[in-house]
PDB file of C-alpha atoms and ligand atoms in Angstrom:
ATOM      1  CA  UNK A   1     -25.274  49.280 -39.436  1.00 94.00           C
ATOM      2  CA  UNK A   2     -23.140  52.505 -38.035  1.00 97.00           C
ATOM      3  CA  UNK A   3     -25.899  53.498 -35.102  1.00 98.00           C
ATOM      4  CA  UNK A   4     -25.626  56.359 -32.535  1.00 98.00           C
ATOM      5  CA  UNK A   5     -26.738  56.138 -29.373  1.00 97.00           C
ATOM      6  CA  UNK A   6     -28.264  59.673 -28.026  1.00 98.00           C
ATOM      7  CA  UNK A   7     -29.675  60.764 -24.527  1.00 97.00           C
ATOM      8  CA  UNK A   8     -28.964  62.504 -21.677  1.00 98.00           C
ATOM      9  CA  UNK A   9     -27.253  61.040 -18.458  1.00 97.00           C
ATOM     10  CA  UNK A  10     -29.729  57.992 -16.924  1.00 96.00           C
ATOM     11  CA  UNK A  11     -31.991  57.473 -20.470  1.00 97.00           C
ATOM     12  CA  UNK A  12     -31.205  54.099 -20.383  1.00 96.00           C
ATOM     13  CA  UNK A  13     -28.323  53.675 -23.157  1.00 96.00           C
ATOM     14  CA  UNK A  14     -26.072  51.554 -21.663  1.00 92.00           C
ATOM     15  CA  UNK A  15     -29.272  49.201 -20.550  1.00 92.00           C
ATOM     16  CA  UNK A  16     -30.806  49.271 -23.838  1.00 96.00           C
ATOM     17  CA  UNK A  17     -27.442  48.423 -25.879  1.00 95.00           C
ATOM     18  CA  UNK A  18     -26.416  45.078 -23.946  1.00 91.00           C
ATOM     19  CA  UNK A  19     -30.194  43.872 -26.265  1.00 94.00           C
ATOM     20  CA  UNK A  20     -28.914  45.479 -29.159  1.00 96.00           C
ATOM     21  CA  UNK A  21     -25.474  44.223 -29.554  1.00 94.00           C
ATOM     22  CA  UNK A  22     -26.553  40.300 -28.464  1.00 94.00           C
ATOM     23  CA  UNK A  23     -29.266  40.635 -31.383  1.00 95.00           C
ATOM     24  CA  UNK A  24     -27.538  43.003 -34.045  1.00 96.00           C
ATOM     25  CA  UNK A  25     -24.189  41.711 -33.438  1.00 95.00           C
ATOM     26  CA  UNK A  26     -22.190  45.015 -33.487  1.00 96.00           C
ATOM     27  CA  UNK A  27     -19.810  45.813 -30.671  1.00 97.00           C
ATOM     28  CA  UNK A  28     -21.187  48.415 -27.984  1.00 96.00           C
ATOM     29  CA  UNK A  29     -19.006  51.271 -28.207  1.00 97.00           C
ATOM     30  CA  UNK A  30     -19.125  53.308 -25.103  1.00 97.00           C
ATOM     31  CA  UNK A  31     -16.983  56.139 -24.615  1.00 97.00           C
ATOM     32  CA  UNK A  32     -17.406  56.831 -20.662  1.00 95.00           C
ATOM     33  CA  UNK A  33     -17.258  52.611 -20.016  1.00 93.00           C
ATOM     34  CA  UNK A  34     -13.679  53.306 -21.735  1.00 95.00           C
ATOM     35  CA  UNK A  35     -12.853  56.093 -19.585  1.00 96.00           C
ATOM     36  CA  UNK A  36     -14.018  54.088 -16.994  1.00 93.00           C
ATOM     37  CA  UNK A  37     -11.568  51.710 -17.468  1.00 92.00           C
ATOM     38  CA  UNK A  38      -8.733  53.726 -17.917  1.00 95.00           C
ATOM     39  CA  UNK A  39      -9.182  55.446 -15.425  1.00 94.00           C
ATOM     40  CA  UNK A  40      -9.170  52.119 -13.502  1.00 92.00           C
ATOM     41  CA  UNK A  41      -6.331  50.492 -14.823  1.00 94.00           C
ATOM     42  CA  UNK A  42      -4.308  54.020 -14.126  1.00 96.00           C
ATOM     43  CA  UNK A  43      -3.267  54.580 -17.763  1.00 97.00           C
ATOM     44  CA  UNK A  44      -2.085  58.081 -18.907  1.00 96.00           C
ATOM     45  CA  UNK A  45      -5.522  58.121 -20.623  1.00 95.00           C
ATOM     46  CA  UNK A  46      -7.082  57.850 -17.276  1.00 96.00           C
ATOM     47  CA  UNK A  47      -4.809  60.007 -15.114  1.00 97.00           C
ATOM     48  CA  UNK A  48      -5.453  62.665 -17.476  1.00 97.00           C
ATOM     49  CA  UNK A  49      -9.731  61.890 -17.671  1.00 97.00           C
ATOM     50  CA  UNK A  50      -9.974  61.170 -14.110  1.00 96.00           C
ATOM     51  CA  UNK A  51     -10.639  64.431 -13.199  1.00 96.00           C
ATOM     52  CA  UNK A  52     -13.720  65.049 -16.113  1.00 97.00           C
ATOM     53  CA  UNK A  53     -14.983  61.620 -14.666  1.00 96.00           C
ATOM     54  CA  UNK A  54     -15.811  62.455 -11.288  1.00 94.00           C
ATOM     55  CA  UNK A  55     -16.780  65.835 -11.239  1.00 94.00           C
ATOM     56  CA  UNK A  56     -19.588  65.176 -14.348  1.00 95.00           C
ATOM     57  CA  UNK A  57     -17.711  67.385 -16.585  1.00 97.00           C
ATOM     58  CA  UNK A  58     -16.826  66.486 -20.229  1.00 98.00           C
ATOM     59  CA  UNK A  59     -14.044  65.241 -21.329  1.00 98.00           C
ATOM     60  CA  UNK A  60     -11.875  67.583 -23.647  1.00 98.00           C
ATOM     61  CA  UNK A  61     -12.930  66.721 -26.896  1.00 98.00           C
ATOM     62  CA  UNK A  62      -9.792  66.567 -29.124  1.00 97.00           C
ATOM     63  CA  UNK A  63      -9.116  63.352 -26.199  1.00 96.00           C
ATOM     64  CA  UNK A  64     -12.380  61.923 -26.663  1.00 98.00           C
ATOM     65  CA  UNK A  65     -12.343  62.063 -30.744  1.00 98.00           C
ATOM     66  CA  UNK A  66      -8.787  60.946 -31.051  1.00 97.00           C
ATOM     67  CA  UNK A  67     -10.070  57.803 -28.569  1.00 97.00           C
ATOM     68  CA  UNK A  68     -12.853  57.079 -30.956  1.00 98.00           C
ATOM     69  CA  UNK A  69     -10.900  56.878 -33.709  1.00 97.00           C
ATOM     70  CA  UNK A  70      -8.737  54.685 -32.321  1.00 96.00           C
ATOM     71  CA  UNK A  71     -11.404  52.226 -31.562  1.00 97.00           C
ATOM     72  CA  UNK A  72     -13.558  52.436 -34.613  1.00 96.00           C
ATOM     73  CA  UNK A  73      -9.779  51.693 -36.577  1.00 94.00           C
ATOM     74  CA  UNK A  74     -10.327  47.953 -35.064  1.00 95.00           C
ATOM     75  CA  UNK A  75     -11.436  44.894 -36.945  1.00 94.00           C
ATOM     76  CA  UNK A  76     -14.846  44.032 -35.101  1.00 95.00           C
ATOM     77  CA  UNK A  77     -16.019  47.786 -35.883  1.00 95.00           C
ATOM     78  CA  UNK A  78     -15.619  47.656 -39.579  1.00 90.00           C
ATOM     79  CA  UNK A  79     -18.825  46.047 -40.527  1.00 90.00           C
ATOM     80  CA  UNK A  80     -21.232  48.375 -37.947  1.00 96.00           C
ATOM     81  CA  UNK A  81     -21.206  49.514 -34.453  1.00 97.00           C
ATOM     82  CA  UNK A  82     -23.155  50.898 -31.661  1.00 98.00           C
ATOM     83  CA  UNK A  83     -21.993  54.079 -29.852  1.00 98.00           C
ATOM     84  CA  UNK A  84     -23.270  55.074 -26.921  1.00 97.00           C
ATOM     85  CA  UNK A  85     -22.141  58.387 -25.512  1.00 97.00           C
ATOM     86  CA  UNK A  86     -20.487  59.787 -28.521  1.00 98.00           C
ATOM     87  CA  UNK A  87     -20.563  62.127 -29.977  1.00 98.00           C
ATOM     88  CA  UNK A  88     -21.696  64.531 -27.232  1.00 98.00           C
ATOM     89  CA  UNK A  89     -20.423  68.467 -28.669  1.00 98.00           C
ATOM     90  CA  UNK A  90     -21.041  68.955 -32.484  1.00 97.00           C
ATOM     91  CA  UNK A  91     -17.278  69.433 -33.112  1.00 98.00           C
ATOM     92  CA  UNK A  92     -17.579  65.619 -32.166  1.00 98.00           C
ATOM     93  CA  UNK A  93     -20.359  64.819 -34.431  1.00 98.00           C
ATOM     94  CA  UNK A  94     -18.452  66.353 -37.355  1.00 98.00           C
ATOM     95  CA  UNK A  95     -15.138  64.520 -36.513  1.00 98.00           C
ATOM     96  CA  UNK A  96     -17.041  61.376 -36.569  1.00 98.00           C
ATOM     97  CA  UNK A  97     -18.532  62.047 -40.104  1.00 97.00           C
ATOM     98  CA  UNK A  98     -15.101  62.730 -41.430  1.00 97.00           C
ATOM     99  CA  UNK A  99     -13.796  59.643 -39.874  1.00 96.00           C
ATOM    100  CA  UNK A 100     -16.548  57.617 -41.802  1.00 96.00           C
ATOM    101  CA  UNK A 101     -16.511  59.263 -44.596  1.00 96.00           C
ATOM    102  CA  UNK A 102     -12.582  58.491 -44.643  1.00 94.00           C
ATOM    103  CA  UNK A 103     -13.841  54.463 -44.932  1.00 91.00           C
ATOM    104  CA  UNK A 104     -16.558  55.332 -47.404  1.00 93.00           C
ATOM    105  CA  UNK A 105     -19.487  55.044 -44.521  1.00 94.00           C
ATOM    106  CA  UNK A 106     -21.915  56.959 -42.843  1.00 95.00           C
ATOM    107  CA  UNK A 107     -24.344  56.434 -40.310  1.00 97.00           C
ATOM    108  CA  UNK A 108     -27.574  54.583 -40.691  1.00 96.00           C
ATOM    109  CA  UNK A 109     -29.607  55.339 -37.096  1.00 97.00           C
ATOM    110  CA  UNK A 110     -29.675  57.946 -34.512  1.00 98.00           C
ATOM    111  CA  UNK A 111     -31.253  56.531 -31.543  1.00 98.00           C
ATOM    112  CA  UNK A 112     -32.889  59.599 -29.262  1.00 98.00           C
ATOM    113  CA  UNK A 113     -33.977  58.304 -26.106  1.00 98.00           C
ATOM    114  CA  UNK A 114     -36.071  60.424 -24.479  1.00 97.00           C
ATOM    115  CA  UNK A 115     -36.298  60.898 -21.065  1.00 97.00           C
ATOM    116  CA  UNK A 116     -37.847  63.579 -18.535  1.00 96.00           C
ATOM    117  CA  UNK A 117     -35.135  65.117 -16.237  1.00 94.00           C
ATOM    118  CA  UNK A 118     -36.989  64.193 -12.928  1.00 94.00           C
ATOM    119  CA  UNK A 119     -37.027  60.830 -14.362  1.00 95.00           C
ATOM    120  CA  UNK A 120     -33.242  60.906 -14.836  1.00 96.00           C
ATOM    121  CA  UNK A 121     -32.453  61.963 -11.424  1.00 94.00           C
ATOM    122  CA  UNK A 122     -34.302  59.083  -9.904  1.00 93.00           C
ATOM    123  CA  UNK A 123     -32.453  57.212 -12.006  1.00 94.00           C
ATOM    124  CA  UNK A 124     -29.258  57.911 -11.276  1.00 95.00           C
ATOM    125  CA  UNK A 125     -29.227  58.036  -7.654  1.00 92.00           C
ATOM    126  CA  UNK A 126     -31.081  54.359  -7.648  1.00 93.00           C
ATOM    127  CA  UNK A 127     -28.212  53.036 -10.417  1.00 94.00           C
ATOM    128  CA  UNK A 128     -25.342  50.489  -9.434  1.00 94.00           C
ATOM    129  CA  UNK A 129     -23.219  49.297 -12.137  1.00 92.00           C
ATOM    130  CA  UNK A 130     -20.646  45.893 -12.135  1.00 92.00           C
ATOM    131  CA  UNK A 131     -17.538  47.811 -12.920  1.00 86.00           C
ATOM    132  CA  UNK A 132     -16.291  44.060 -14.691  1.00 86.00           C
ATOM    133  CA  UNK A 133     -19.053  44.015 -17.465  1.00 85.00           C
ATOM    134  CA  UNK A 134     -20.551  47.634 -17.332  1.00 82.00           C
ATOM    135  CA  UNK A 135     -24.119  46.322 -17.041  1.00 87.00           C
ATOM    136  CA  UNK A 136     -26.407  48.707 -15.013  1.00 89.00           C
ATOM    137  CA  UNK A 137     -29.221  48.243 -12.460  1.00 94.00           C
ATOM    138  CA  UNK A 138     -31.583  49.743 -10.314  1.00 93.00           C
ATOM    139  CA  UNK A 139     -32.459  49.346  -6.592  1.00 89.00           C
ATOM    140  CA  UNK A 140     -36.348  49.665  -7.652  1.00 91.00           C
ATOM    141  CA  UNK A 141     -36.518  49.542 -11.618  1.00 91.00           C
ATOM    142  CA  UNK A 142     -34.069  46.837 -12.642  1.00 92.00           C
ATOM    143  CA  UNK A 143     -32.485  44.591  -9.591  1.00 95.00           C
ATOM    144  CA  UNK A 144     -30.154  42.064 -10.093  1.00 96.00           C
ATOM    145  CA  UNK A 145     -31.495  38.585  -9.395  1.00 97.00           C
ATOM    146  CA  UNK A 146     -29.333  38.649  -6.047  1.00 96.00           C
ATOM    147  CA  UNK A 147     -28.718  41.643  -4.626  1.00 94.00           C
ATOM    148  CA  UNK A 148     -25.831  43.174  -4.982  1.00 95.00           C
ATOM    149  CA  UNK A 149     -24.481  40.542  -8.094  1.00 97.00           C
ATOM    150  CA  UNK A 150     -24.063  41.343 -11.398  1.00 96.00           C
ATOM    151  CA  UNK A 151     -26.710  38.953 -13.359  1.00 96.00           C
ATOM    152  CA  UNK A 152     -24.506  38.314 -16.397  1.00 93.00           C
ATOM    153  CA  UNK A 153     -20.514  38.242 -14.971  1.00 96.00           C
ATOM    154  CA  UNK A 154     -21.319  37.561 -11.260  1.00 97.00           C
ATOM    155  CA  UNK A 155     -19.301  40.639 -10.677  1.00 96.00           C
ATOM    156  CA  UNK A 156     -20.007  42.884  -7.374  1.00 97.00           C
ATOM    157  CA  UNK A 157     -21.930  46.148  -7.928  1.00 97.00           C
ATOM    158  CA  UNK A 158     -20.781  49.565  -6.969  1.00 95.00           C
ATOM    159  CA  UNK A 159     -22.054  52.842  -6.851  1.00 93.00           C
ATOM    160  CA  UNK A 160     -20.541  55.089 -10.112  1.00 91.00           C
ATOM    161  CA  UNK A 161     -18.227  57.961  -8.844  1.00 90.00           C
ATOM    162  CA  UNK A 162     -20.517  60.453 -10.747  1.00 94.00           C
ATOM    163  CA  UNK A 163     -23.480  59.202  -9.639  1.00 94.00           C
ATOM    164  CA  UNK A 164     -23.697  60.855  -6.412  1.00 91.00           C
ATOM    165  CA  UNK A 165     -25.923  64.383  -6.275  1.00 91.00           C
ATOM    166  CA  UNK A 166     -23.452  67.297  -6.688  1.00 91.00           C
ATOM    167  CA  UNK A 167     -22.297  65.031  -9.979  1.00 94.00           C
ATOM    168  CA  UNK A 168     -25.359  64.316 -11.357  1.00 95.00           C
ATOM    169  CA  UNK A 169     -26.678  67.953 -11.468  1.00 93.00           C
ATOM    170  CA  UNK A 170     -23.284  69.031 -13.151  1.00 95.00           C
ATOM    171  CA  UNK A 171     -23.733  65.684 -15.866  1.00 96.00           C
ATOM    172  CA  UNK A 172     -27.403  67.414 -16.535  1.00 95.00           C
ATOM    173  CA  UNK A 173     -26.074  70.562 -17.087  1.00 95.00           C
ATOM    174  CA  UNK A 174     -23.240  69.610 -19.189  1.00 96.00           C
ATOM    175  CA  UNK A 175     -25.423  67.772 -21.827  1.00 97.00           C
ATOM    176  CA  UNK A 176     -29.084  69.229 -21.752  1.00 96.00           C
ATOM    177  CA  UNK A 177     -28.163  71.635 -24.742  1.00 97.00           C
ATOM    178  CA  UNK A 178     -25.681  69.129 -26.221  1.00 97.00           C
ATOM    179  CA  UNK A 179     -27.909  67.138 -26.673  1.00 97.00           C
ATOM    180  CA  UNK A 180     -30.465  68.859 -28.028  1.00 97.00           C
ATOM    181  CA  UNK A 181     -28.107  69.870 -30.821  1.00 97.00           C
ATOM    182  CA  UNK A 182     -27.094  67.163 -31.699  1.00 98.00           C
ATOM    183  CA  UNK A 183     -30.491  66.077 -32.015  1.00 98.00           C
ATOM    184  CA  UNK A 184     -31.838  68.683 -34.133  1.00 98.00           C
ATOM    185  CA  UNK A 185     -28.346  68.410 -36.793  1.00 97.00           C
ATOM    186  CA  UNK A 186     -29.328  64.492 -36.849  1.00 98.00           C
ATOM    187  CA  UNK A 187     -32.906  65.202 -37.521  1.00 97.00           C
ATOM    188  CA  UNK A 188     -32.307  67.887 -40.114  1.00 97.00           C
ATOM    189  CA  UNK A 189     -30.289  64.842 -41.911  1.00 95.00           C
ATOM    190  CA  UNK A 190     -33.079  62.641 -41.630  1.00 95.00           C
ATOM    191  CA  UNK A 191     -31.569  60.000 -39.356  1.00 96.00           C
ATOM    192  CA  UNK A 192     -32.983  60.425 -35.891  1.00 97.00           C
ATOM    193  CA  UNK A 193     -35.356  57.851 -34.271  1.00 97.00           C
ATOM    194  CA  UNK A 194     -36.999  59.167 -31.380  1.00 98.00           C
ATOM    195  CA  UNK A 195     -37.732  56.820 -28.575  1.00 98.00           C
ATOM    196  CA  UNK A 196     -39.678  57.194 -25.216  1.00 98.00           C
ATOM    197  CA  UNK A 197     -37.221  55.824 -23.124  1.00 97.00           C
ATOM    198  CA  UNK A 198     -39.403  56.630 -19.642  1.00 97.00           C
ATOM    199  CA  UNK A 199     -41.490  53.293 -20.484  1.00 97.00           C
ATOM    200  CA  UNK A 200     -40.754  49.965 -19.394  1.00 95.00           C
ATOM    201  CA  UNK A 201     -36.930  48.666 -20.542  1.00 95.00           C
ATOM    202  CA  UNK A 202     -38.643  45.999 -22.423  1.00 97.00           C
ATOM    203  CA  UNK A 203     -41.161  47.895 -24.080  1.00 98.00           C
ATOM    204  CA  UNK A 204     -38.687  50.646 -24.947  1.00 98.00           C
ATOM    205  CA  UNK A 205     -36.321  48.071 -26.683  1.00 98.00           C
ATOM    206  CA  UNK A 206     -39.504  47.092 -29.094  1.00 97.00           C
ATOM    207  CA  UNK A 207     -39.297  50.537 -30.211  1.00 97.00           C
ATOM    208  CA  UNK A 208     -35.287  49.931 -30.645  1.00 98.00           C
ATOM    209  CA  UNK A 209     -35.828  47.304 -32.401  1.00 97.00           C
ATOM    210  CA  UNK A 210     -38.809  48.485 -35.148  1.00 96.00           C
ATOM    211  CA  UNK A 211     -36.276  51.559 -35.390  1.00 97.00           C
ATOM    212  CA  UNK A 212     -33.427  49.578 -36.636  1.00 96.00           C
ATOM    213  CA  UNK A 213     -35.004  46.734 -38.427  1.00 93.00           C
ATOM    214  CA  UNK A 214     -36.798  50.019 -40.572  1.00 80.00           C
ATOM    215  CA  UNK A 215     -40.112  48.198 -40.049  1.00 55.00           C
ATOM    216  CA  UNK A 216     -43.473  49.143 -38.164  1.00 47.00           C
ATOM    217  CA  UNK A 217     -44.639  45.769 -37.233  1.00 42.00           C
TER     218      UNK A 217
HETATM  219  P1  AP5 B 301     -21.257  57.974 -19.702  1.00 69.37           P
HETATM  220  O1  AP5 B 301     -20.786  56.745 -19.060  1.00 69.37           O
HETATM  221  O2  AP5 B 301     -21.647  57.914 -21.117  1.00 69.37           O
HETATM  222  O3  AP5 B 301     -22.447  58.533 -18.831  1.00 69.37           O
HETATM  223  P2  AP5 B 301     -23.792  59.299 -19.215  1.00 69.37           P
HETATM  224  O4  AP5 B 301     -23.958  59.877 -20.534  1.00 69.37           O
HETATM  225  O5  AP5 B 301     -23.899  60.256 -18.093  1.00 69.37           O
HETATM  226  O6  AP5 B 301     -24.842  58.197 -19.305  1.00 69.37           O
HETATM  227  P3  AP5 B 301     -25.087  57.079 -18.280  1.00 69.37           P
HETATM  228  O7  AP5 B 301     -24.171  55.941 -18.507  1.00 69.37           O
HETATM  229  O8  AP5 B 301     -25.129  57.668 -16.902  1.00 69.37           O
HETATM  230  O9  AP5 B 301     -26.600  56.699 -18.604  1.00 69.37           O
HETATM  231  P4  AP5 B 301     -27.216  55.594 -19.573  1.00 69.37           P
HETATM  232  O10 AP5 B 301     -28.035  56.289 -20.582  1.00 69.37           O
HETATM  233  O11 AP5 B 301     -26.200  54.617 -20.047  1.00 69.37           O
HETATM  234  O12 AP5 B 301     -28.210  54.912 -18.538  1.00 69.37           O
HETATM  235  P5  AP5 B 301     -28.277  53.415 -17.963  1.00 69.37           P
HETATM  236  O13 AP5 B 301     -28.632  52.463 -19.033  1.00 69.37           O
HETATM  237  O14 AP5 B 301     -27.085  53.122 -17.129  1.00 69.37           O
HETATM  238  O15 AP5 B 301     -20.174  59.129 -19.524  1.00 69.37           O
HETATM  239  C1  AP5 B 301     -19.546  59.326 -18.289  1.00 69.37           C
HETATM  240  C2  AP5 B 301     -18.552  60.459 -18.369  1.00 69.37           C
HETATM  241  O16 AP5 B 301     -17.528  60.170 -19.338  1.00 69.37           O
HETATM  242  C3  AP5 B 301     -19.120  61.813 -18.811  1.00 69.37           C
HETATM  243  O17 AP5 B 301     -19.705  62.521 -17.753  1.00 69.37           O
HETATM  244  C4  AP5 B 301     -17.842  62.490 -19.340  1.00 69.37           C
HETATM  245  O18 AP5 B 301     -17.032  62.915 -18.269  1.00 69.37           O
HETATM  246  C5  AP5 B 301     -17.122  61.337 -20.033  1.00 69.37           C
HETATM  247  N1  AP5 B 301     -17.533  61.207 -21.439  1.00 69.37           N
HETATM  248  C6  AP5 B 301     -18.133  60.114 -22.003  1.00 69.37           C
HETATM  249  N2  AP5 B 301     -18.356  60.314 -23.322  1.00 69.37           N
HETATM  250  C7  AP5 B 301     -17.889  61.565 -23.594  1.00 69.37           C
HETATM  251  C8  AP5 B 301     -17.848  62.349 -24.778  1.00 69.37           C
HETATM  252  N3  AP5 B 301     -18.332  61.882 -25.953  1.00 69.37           N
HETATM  253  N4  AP5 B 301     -17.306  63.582 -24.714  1.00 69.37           N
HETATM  254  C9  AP5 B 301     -16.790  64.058 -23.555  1.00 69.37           C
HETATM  255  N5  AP5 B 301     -16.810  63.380 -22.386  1.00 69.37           N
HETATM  256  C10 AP5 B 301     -17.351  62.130 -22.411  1.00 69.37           C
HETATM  257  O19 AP5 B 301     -29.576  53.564 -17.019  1.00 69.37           O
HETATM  258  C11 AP5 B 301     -29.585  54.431 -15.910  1.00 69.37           C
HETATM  259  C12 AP5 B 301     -30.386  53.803 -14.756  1.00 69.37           C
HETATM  260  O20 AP5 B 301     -31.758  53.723 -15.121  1.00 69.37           O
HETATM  261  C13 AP5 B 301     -29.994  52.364 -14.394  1.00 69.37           C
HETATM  262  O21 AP5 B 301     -30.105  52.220 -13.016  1.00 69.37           O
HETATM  263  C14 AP5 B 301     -31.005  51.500 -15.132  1.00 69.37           C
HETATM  264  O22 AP5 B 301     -31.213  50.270 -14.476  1.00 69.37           O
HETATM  265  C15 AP5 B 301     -32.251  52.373 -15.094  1.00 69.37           C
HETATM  266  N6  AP5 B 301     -33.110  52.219 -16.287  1.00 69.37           N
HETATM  267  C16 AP5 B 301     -32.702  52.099 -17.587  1.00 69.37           C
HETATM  268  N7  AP5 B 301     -33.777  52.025 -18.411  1.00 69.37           N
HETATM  269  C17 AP5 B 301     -34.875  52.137 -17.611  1.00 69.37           C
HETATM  270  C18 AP5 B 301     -36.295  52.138 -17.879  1.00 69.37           C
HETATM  271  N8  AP5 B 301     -36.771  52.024 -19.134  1.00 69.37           N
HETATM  272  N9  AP5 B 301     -37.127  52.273 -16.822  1.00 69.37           N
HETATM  273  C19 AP5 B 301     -36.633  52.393 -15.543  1.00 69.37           C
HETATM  274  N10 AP5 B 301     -35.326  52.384 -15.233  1.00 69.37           N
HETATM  275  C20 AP5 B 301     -34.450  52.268 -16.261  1.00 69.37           C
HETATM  276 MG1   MG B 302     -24.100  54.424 -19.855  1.00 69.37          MG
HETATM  277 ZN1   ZN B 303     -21.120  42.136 -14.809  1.00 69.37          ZN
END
């Protein structure tokens, strides 16, 4: 199972995947969680990202393929994966066939979730993440059990760097056409699942589910 995660900034991916991964077991691969963490653990990696990070802008993609590669070379991603931001530009989408294609693979889903952009922005600004485990929440649509507390680590939430406004309109404009793209060269292949991500987050991983499990039931 080699799955791609698509949607734009707030659709819900990084939500959606922590149910995917505990019943699929494939590891989550997300590209900004590890850009997030170099960039908190001060690596070159993150020195050089830091910059992308905060200001909404995307990261240089000859850094963010060679990354990728890097992580998809490790055991627990040979037998299927779930990526969540990546690929983002279609000079990304190619490298990533070529890199499966290398192992004999290809992908299997294309997970669109779909999301209107007033929607998104609500999102956003309401999100707090625990920067130990990467799980999101919401002030109104998903709080933690205790405020403040991350439900699965105990970890204490913060506001993302790029979630504030000025970020969050650049994020939009970064990947509205990027991802439309990349959604039309995935649907001219015949792999792209489109999901209403603007319902409920349970409701929206029944879809998630039916889509990967190739049923209708
Ligand atoms: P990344 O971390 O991937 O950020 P993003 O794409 O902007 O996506 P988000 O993580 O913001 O949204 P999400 O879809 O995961 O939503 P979530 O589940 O949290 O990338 C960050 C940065 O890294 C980029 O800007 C770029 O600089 C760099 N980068 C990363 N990948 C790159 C690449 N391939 N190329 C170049 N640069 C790259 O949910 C959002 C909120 O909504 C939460 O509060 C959640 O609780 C709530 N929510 C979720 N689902 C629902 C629902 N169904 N109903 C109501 N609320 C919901
Ligand atoms: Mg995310
Ligand atoms: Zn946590």
């Amino acid at each position: 199972m080699q799955v791609v995660f698509l949607g734009l900034p707030g659709a819900g991916k990084g939500t959606q995947a922590v149910s995917i991964t505990e019943e699929f077991h494939i590891p989550h691969i997300a590209t900004g969680d590890m850009f997030r963490e170099a960039k908190a653990a001060k690596t070159p990696l993150g020195k050089e990202v830091q910059e992308y990070l905060d200001k909404g802008l995307l990261v240089p993609d000859e850094l963010t393929i060679r990354l990728v590669r890097e992580r998809l070379g490790q055991a627990d991603a040979r037998h299927g994966f779930l990526l969540d931001g990546f690929p983002r530009t279609l000079p990304q989408a190619q490298a990533l066939d070529g890199m499966l294609a290398e192992e004999g693979l290809g992908l299997t889903h294309v997970l669109y979730l779909l999301v209107s952009e007033t929607e998104l922005l609500q999102r956003l600004t309401g999100r707090r993440v625990c920067p130990d485990c990467g799980a999101s929440y919401h002030a109104a649509f998903h709080p933690p059990r205790s405020a403040g507390v991350c439900d699965r680590c105990g970890g204490a939430l913060i506001q993302r760097a790029d979630d504030r406004p000025e970020a969050v309109s650049v994020r939009l404009r970064e990947n509205l056409e990027r991802t439309r793209m990349l959604s039309e060269f995935y649907e001219k292949r015949g792999l792209l699942a489109t999901i209403d991500g603007e319902r409920p987050i349970g409701h929206v991983y029944d879809e998630i589910r039916q889509a990967l499990r190739g049923d209708h039931s």
